[in-house]
Short mmCIF file of C-alpha atoms in Angstrom, two decimals:
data_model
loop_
_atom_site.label_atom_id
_atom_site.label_comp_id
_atom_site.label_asym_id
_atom_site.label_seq_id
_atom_site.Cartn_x
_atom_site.Cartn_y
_atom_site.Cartn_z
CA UNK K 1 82.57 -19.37 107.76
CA UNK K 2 79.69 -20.87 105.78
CA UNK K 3 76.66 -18.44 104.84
CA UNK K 4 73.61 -19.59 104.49
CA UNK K 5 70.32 -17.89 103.07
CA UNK K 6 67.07 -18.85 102.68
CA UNK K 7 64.44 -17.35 100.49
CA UNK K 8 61.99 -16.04 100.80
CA UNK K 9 61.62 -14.46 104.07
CA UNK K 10 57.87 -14.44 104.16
CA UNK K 11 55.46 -16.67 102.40
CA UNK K 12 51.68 -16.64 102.67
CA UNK K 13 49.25 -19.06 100.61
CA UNK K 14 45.90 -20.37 100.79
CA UNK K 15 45.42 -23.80 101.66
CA UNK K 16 45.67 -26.04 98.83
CA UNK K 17 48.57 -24.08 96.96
CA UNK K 18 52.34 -25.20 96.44
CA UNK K 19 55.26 -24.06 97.14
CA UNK K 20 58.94 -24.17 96.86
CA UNK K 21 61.26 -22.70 99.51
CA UNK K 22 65.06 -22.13 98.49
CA UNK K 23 67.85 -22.55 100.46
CA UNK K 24 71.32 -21.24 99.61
CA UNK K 25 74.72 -21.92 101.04
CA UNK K 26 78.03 -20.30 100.75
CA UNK K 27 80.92 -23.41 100.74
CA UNK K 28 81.03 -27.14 100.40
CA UNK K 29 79.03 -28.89 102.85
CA UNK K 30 79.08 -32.56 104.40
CA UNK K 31 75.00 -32.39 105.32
CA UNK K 32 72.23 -30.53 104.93
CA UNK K 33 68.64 -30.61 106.48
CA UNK K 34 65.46 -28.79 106.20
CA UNK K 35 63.75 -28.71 109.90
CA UNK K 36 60.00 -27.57 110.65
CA UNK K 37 59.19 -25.24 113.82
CA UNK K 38 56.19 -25.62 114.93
CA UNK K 39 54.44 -22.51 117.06
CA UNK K 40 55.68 -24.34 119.83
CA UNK K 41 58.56 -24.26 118.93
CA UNK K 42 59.82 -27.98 118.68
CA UNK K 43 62.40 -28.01 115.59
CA UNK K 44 61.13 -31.31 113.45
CA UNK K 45 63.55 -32.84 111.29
CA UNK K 46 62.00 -33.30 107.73
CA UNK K 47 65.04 -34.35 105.72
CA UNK K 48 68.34 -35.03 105.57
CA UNK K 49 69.68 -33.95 102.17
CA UNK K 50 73.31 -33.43 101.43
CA UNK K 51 72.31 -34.06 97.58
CA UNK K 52 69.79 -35.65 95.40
CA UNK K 53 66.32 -35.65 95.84
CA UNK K 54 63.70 -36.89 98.47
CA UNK K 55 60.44 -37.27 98.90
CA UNK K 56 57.99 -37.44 101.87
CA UNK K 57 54.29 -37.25 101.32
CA UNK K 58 53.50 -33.91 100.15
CA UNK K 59 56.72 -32.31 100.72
CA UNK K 60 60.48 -33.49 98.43
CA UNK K 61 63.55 -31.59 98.96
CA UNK K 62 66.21 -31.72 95.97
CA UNK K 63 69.96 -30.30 96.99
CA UNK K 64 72.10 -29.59 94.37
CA UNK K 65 75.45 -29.84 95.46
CA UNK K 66 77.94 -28.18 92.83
CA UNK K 67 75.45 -25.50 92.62
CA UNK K 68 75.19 -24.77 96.19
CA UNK K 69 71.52 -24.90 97.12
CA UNK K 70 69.22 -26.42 97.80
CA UNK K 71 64.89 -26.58 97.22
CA UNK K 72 62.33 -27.57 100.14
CA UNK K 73 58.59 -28.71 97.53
CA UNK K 74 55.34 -28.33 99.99
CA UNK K 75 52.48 -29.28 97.38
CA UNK K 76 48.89 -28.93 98.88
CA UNK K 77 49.67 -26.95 101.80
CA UNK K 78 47.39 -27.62 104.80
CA UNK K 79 47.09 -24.94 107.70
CA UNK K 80 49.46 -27.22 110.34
CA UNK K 81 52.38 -26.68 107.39
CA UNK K 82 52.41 -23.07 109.16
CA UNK K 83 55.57 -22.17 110.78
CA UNK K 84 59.04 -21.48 110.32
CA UNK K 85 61.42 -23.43 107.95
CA UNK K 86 65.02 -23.67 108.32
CA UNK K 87 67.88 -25.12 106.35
CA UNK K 88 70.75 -26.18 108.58
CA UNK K 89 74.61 -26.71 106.50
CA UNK K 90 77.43 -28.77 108.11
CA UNK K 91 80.99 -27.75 107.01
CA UNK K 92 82.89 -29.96 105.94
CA UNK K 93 84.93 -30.04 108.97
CA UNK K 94 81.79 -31.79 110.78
CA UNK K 95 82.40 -29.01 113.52
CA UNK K 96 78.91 -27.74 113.42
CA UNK K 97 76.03 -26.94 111.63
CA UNK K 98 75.20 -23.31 110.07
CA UNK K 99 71.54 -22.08 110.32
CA UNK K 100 69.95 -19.93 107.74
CA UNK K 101 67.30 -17.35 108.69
CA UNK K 102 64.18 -19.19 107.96
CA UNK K 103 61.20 -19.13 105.79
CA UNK K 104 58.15 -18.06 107.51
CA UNK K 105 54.88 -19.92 106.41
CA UNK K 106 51.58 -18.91 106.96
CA UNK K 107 48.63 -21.11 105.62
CA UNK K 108 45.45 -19.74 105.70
CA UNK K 109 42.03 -22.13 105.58
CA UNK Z 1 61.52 -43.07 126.01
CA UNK Z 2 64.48 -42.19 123.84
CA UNK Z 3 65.65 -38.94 122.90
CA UNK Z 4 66.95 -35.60 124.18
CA UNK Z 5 65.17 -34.33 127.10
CA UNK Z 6 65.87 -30.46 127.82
CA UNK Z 7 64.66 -29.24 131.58
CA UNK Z 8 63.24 -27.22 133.12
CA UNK Z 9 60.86 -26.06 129.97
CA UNK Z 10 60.42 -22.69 131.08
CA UNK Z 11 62.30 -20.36 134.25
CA UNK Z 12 62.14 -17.29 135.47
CA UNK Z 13 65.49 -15.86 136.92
CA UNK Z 14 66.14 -12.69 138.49
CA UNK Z 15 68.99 -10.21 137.12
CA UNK Z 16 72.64 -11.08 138.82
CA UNK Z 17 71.74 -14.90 138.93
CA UNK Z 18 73.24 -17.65 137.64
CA UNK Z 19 71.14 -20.37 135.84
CA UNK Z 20 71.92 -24.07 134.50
CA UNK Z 21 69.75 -25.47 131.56
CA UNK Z 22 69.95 -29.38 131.70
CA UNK Z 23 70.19 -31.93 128.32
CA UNK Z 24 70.14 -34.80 128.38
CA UNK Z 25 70.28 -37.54 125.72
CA UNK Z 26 69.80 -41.38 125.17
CA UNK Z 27 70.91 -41.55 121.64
CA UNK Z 28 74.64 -42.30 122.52
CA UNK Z 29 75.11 -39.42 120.38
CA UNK Z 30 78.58 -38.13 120.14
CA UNK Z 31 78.08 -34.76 119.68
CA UNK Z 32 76.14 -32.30 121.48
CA UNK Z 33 75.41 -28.47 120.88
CA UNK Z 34 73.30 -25.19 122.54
CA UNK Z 35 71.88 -23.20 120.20
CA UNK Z 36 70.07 -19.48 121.05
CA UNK Z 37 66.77 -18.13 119.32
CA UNK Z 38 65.60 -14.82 120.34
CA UNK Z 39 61.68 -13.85 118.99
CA UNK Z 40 61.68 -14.15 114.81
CA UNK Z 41 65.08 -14.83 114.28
CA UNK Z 42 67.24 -18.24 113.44
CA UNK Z 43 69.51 -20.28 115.71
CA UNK Z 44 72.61 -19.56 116.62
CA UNK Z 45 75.55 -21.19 118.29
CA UNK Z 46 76.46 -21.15 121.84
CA UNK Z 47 78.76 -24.09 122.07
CA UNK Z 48 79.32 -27.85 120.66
CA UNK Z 49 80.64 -30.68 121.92
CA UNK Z 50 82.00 -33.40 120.05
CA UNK Z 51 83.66 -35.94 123.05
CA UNK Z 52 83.42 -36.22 126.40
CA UNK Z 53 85.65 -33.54 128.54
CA UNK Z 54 85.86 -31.28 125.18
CA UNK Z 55 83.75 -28.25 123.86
CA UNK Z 56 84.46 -25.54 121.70
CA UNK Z 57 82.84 -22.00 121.61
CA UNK Z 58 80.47 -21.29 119.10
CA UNK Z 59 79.55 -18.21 117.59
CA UNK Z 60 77.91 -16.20 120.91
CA UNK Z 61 79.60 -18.02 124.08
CA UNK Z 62 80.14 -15.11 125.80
CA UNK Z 63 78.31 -15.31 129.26
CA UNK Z 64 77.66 -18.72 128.63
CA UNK Z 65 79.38 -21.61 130.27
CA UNK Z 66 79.40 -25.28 129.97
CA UNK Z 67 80.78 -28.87 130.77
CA UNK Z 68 80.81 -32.02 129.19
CA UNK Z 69 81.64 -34.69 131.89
CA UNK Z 70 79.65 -37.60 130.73
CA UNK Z 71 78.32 -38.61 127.50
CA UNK Z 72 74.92 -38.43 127.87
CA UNK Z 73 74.73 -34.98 129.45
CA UNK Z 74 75.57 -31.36 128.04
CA UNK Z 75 74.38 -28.87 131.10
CA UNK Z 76 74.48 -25.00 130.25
CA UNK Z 77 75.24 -22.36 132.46
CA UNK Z 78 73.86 -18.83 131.76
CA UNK Z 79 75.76 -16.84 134.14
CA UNK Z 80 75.54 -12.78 135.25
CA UNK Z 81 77.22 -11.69 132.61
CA UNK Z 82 75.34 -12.61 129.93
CA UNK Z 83 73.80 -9.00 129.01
CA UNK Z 84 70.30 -10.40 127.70
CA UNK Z 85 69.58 -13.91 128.28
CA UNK Z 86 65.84 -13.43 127.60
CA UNK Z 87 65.86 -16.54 124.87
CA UNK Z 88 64.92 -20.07 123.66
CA UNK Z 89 67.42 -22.59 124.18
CA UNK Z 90 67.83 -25.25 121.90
CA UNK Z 91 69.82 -28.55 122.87
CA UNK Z 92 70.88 -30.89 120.07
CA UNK Z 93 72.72 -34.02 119.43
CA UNK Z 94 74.22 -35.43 116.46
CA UNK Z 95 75.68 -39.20 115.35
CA UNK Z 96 78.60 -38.01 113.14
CA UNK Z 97 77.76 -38.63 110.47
CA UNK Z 98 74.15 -38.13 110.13
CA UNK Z 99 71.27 -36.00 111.49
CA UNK Z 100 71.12 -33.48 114.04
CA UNK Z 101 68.25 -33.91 116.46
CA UNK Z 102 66.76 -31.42 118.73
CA UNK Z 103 65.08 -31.49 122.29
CA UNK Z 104 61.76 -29.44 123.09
CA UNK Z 105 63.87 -26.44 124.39
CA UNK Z 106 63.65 -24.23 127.49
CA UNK Z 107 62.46 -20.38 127.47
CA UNK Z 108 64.47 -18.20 130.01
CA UNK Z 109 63.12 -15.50 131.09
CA UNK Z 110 65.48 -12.57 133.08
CA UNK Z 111 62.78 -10.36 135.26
#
C-alpha cells in the first residue's frame, strides 16, 4: 500500500518564525489533505490539496503531484498553531485514506 | 447542527467487556471510517465503509467489529478480544470525491 512520511518529526520555534512542513507519499494519489490536532484532540481540516497550491491566511500548502509530495507554509506562527500536523493520501482506488506520522509543533511565546 | 457526532466522549470499561462507540453523521456522506490513535502516534485504520450493508477491514480490525445498517450511522464494537483497547477513536466521513471530515472522538479506557 501507499507510504506516507512526514518530516520532520519534531519542530519547535518561537512565535513569530515560519515554517514549512513536508509531506511525502509513496504512489499516485486521488486527494490529499493536511489536518490540524489540536491538544484536544479534534482533527481540523486545513486543506484539501491533491495538487497546486493554496492559501489560507498565514498558512498555503503546495502538492506537487509527479513529484510525490507535498509542502504545508505556517508563516508567523502564533502559540495556538501548536499541535500535531498530519498529511492524509487517498489511493487512487478511493478505498481509504493513508495517514502519515505527523509533525509535532510546539510554539513558544 | 450538522456534522458527525461521536458518543459517549470518554468510557471506562472493565477487562472481558464488550463496548460500542456510536457515529453518527448528517452530511449524507457516503463513506464512513474508524480510525485508532494510541498516545504520540498517527491514525490508523480500523474499518471503512463506503455503502450501506458493506464494510471492509482496514489495517488493525482485529477485535473490532462493526455494522453499517443505515446511512447515517457507523457504530463500533470493541469486543474482549481486542488485546489493548486503551485508545482514541476517531470517526470520519467522506463525500467521494472530496474531503474527509472527522468527529470529536471518544477515549476508551480498559481498567
Amino acid at each position: 500500500g501507499i507510504q506516507v512520511e512526514q518530516s520532520p518529526p519534531d519542530l519547535i520555534l518561537q512565535e513569530g518564525a515560519n515554517s514549512t512542513l513536508r509531506c511525502n507519499f509513496s504512489d499516485s494519489v486521488n486527494n490529499l489533505q493536511w489536518f490540524h490536532q489540536n491538544p484536544w484532540g479534534q482533527l481540523i481540516n486545513l486543506f484539501y490539496i491533491p495538487s497546486g497550491t493554496k492559501q489560507n491566511g498565514r498558512l498555503s500548502a503546495t502538492t506537487v503531484a509527479t513529484e510525490r509530495y507535498s509542502l504545508l507554509y505556517i508563516s508567523s506562527s502564533q502559540t495556538t498553531d501548536s499541535g500535531v500536523y498530519f498529511c492524509a493520501v487517498e489511493n487512487n482506488y478511493g478505498q481509504n485514506f493513508v495517514f502519515g506520522p505527523g509533525t509535532r509543533l510546539s510554539a513558544l511565546p | 447542527d450538522g456534522g458527525i457526532t461521536q458518543s459517549p466522549k470518554y468510557l471506562f470499561r472493565k477487562e472481558g467487556q464488550n463496548v460500542t462507540l456510536s457515529c453518527e453523521q448528517n452530511l449524507n456522506h457516503d463513506a464512513m471510517y474508524w480510525y485508532r490513535q494510541d498516545p504520540g502516534q498517527g491514525l490508523r485504520l480500523i474499518y471503512y465503509s463506503q455503502i450501506v450493508n458493506d464494510f471492509q477491514k482496514g489495517d488493525i480490525a482485529e477485535g473490532y467489529s462493526v455494522s453499517r445498517e443505515k446511512k447515517e450511522s457507523f457504530p463500533l464494537t470493541v469486543t474482549s478480544a481486542q488485546k489493548n483497547p486503551t485508545a482514541f477513536y476517531l470517526c470520519a466521513t467522506h463525500l467521494v470525491p472530496g474531503e474527509l471530515f472527522f468527529g470529536e472522538g471518544s477515549r476508551l479506557t480498559v481498567l
